[in-house]
XYZ file of N, CA and C in Angstrom:
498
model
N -87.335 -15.389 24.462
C -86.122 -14.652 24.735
C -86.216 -13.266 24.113
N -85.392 -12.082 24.507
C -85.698 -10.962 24.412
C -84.497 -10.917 23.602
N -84.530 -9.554 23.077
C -83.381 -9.088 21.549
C -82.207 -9.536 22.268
N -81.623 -9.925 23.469
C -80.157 -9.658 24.099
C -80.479 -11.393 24.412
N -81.666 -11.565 24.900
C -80.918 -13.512 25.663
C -80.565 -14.213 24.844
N -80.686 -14.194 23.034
C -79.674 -15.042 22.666
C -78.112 -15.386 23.191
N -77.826 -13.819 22.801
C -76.491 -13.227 22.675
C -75.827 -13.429 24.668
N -76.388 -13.770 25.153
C -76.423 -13.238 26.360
C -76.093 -14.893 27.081
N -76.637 -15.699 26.344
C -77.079 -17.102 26.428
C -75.560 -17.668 25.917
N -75.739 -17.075 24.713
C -74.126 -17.994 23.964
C -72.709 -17.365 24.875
N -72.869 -15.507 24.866
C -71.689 -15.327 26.164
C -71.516 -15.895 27.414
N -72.666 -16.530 28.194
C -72.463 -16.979 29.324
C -71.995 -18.604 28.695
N -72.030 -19.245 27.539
C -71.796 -20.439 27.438
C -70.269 -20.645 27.108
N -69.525 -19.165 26.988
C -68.113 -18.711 26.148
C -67.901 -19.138 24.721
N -68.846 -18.771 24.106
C -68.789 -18.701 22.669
C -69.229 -17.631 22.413
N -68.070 -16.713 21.700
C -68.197 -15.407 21.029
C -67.133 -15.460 19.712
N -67.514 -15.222 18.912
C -67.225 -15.283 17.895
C -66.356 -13.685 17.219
N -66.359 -12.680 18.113
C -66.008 -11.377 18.387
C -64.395 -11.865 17.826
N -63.327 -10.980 16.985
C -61.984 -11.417 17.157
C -61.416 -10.725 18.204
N -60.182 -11.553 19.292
C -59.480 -10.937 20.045
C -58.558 -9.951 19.649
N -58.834 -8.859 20.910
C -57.733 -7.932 20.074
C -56.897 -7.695 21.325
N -55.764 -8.206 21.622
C -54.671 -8.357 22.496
C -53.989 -6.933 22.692
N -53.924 -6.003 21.621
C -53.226 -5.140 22.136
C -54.015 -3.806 21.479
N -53.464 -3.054 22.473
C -54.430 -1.613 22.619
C -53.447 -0.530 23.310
N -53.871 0.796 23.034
C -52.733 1.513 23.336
C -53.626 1.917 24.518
N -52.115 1.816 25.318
C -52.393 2.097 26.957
C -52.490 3.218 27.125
N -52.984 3.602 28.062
C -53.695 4.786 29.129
C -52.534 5.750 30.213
N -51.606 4.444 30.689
C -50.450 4.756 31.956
C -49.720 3.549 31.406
N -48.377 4.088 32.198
C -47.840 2.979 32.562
C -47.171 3.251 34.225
N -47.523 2.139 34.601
C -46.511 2.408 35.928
C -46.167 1.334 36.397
N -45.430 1.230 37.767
C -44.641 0.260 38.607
C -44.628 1.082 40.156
N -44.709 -0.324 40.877
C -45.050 -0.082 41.928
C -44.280 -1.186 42.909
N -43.688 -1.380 43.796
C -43.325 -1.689 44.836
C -44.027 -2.409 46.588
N -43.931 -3.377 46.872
C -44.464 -3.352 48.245
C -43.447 -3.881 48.810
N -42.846 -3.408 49.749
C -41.343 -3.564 51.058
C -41.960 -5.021 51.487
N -40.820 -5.711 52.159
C -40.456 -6.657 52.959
C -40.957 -5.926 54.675
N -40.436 -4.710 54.805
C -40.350 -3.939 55.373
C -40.357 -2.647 55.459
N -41.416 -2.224 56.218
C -41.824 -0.518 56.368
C -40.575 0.798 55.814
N -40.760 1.179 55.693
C -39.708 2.459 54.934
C -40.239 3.698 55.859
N -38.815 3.865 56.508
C -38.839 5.365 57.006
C -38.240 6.446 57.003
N -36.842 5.558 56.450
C -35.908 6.782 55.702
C -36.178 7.494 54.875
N -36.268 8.707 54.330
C -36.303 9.847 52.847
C -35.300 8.968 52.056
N -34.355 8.666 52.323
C -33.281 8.238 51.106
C -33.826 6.479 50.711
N -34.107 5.936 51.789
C -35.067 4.986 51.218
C -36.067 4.975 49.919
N -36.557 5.599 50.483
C -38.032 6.126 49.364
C -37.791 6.607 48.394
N -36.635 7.486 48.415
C -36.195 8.511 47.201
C -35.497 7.068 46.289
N -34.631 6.366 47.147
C -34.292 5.220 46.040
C -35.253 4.259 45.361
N -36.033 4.113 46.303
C -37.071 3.336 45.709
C -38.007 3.997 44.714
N -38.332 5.149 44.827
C -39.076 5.852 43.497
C -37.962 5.994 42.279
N -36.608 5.814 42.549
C -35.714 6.686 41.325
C -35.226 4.598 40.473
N -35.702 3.708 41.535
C -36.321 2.668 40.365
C -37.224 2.262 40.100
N -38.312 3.065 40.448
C -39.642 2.685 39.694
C -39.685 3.552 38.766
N -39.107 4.593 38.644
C -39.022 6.231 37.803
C -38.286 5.091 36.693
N -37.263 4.915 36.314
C -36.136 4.468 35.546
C -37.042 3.010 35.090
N -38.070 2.196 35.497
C -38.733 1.232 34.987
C -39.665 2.039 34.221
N -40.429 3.341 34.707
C -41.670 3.635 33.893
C -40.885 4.384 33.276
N -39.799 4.831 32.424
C -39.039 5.526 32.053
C -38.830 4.843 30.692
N -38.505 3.602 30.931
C -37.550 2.620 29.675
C -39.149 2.040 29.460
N -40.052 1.583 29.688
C -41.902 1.393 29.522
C -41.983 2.245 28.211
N -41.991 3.339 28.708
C -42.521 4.568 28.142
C -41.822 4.804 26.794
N -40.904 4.731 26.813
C -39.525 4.672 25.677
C -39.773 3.489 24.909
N -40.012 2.334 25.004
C -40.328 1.445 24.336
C -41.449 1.105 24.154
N -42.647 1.741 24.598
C -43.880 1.974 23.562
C -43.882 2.961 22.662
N -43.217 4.125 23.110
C -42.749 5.192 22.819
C -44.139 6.431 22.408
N -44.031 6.619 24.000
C -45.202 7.628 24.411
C -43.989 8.401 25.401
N -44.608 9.727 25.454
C -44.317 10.788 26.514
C -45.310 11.266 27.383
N -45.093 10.957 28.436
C -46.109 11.393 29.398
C -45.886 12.903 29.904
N -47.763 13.570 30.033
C -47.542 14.956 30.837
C -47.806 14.963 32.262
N -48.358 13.631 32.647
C -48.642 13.851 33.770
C -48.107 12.874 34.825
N -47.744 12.985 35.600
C -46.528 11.960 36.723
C -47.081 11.922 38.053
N -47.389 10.899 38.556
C -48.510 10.614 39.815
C -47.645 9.667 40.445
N -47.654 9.587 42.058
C -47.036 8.559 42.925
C -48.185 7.916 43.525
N -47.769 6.934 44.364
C -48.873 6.131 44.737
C -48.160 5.849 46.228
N -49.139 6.339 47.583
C -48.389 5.579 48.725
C -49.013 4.985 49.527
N -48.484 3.934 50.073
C -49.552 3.186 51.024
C -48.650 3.265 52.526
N -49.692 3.878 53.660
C -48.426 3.550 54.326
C -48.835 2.678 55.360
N -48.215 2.731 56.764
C -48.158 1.329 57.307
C -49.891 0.926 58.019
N -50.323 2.073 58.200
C -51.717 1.647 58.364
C -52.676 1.144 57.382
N -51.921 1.248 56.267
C -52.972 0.748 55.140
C -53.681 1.829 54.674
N -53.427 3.114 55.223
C -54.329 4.236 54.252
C -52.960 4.276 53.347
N -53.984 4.650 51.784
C -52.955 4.416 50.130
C -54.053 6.498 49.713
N -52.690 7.172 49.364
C -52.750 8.277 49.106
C -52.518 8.126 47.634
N -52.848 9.070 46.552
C -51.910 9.337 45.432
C -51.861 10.505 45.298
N -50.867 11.329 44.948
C -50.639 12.421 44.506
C -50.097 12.701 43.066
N -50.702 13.852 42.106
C -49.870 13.799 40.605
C -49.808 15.162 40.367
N -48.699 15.231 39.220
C -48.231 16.940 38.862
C -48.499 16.904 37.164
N -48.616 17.561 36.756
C -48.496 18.112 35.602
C -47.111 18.379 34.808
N -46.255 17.747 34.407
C -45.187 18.104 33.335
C -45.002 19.274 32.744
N -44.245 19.811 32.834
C -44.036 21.171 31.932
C -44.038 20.836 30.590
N -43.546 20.194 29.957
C -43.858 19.487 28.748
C -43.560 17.669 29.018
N -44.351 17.121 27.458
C -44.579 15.703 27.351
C -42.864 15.152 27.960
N -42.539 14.174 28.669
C -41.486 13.306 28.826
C -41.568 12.415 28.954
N -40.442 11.520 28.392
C -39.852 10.004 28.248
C -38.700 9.967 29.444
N -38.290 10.754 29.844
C -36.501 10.547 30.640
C -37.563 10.308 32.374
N -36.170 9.614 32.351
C -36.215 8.896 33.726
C -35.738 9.932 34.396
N -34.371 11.011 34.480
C -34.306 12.056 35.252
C -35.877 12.915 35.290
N -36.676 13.595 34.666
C -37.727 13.991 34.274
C -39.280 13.472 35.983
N -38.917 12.077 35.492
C -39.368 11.157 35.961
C -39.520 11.357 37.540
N -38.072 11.004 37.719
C -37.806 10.855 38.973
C -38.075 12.210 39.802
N -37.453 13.264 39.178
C -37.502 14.567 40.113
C -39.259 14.709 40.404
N -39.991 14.737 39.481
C -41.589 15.204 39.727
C -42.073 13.779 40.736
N -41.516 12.777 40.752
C -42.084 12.082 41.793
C -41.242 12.365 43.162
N -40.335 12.487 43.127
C -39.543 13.096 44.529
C -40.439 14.126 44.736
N -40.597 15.444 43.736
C -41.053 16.877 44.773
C -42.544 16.259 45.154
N -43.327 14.955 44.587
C -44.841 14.576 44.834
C -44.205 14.092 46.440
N -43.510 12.975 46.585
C -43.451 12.461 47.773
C -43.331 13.368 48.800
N -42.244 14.543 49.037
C -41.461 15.587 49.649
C -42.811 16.469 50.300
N -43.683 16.531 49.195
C -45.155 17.140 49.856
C -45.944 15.994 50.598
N -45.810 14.894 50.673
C -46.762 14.017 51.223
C -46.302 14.122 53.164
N -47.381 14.215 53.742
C -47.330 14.544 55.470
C -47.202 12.953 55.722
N -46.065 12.366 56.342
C -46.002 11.009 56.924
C -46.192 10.539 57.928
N -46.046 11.908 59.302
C -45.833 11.727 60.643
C -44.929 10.639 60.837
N -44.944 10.212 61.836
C -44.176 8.559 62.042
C -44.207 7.435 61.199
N -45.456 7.621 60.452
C -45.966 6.153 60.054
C -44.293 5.285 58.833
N -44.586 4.297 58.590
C -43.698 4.141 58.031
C -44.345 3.864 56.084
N -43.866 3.523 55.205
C -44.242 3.503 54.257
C -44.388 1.896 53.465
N -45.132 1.390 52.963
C -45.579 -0.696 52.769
C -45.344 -0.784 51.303
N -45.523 0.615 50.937
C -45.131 0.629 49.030
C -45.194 2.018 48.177
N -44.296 1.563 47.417
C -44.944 3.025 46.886
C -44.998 2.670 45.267
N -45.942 3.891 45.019
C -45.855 3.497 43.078
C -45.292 4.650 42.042
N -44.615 4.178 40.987
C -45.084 5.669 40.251
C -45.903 5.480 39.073
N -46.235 6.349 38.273
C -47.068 6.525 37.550
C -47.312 7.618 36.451
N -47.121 7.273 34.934
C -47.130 8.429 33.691
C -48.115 7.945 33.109
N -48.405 9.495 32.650
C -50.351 9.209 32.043
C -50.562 10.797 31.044
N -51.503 10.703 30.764
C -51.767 11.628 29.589
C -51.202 11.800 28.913
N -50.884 10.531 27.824
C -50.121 10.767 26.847
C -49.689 11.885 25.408
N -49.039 11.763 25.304
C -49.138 13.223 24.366
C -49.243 12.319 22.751
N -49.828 13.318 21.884
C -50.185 12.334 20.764
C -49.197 12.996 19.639
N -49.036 11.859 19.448
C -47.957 12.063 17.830
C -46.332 12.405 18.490
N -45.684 12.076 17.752
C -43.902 12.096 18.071
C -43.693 13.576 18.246
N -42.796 13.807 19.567
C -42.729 15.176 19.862
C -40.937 15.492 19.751
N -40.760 16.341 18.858
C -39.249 16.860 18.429
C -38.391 17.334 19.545
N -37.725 16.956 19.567
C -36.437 17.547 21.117
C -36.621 19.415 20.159
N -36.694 19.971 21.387
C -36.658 21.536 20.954
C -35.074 21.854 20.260
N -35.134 22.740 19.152
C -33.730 22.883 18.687
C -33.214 23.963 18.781
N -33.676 24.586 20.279
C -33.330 25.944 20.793
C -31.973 25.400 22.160
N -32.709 24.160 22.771
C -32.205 23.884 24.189
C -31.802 22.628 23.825
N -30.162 23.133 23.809
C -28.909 22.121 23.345
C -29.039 21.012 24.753
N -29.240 21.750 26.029
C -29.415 20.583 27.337
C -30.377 19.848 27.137
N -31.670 20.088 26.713
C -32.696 18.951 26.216
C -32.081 18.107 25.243
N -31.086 18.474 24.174
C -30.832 17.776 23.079
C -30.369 16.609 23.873
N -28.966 17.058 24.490
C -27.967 16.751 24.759
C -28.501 15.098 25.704
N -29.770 15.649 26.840
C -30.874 14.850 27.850
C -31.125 13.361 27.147
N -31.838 14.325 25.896
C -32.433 12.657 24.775
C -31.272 11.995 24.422
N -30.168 12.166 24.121
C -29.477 11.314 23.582
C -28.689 10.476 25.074
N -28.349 11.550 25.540
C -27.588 10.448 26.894
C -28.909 9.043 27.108
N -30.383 9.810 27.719
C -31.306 8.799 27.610
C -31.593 7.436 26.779
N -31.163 8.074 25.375
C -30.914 6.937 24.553
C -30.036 5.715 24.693
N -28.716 6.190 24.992
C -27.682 5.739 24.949
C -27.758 4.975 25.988
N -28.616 5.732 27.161
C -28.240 4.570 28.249
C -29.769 3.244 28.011
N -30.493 3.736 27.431
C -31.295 2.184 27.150
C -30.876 1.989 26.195
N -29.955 2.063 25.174
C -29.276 1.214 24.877
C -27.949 0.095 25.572
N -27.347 0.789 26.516
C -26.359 0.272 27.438
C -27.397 -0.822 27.905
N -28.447 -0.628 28.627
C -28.730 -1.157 29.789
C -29.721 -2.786 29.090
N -30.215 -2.150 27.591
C -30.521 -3.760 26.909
C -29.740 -4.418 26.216
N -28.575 -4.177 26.091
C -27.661 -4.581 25.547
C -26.488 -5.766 26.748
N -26.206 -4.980 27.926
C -25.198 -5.423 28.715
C -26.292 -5.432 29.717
N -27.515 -5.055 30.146
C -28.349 -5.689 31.570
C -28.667 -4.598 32.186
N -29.355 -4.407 32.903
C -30.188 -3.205 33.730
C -28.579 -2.531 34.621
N -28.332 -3.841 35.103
C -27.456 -2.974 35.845
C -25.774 -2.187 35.629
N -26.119 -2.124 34.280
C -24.586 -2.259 33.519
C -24.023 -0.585 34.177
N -25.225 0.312 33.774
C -24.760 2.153 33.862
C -26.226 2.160 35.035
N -25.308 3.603 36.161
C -26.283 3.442 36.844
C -25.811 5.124 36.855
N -27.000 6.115 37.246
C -26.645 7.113 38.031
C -25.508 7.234 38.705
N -24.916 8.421 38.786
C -24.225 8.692 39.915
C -25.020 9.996 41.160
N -24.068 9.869 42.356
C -25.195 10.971 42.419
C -24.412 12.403 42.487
């Protein structure tokens, strides 16, 4: 046996003696969707991204990472799957944040007729180390705390307790 077929011998037998390490800091987080039925409405889609936005939103918040970069995912009825992603003006946690950069991603995507089988969203490039609400822009302040408040509402009394208005 060569320097590796021991080792190679006992992994294929599933004995590794290596300790498991279950958790690791993630890369993305996202959520994604596949319809019952094709999607062809804009207000369809726009609803359906503004709850996958608001899932990778409260994700993100409770690992507690800010993402710079925000990517959609679409598949449509032929089975061709596109993704498109933007760049953040700065790191974000908010689900408003969220949602708008995946709306203006979709809004650019060419659909023709086809209809849409799923869509995803998606936050990535995490920003490292805890990032301070700016203490210039009272509307950012003002952003984080409503944000707060409402994942607090929403684990407290249930997802569907506070919802947007529009």
């Amino acid at each position: 046996m060569g320097a590796w077929g021991e080792v190679i011998h006992e992994l294929a037998r599933g004995v590794d003696e290596r300790p498991v390490e279950p958790h690791r800091e993630s890369k993305s987080v996202s959520a994604e969707e596949t319809f019952a039925a094709d999607l062809h409405s804009p207000a369809e889609m726009r609803r359906a991204l503004a709850r996958l936005s608001k899932r990778v939103a409260e994700r993100m918040r409770r690992e507690g990472v800010k993402a710079r970069t925000i990517a959609i995912k679409v598949r449509f009825s032929d089975f061709r799957t596109i993704t498109r992603q933007t760049r953040a003006p700065r790191p974000t946690d908010q689900e408003t944040a969220v949602r708008a950069a995946a709306w203006r991603l979709l809004e650019a995507v060419e659909r023709g007729t086809l209809g849409v089988r799923l869509l995803g969203v998606r936050a990535s490039n995490f920003a490292q180390g805890p990032r301070q609400v700016s203490l210039f822009d009272p509307r950012a302040q003002k952003r984080a705390q409503l944000e707060k408040s409402l994942a607090y509402l929403r684990k407290r009394f249930g997802p569907g307790a506070v919802k947007w208005a529009r």
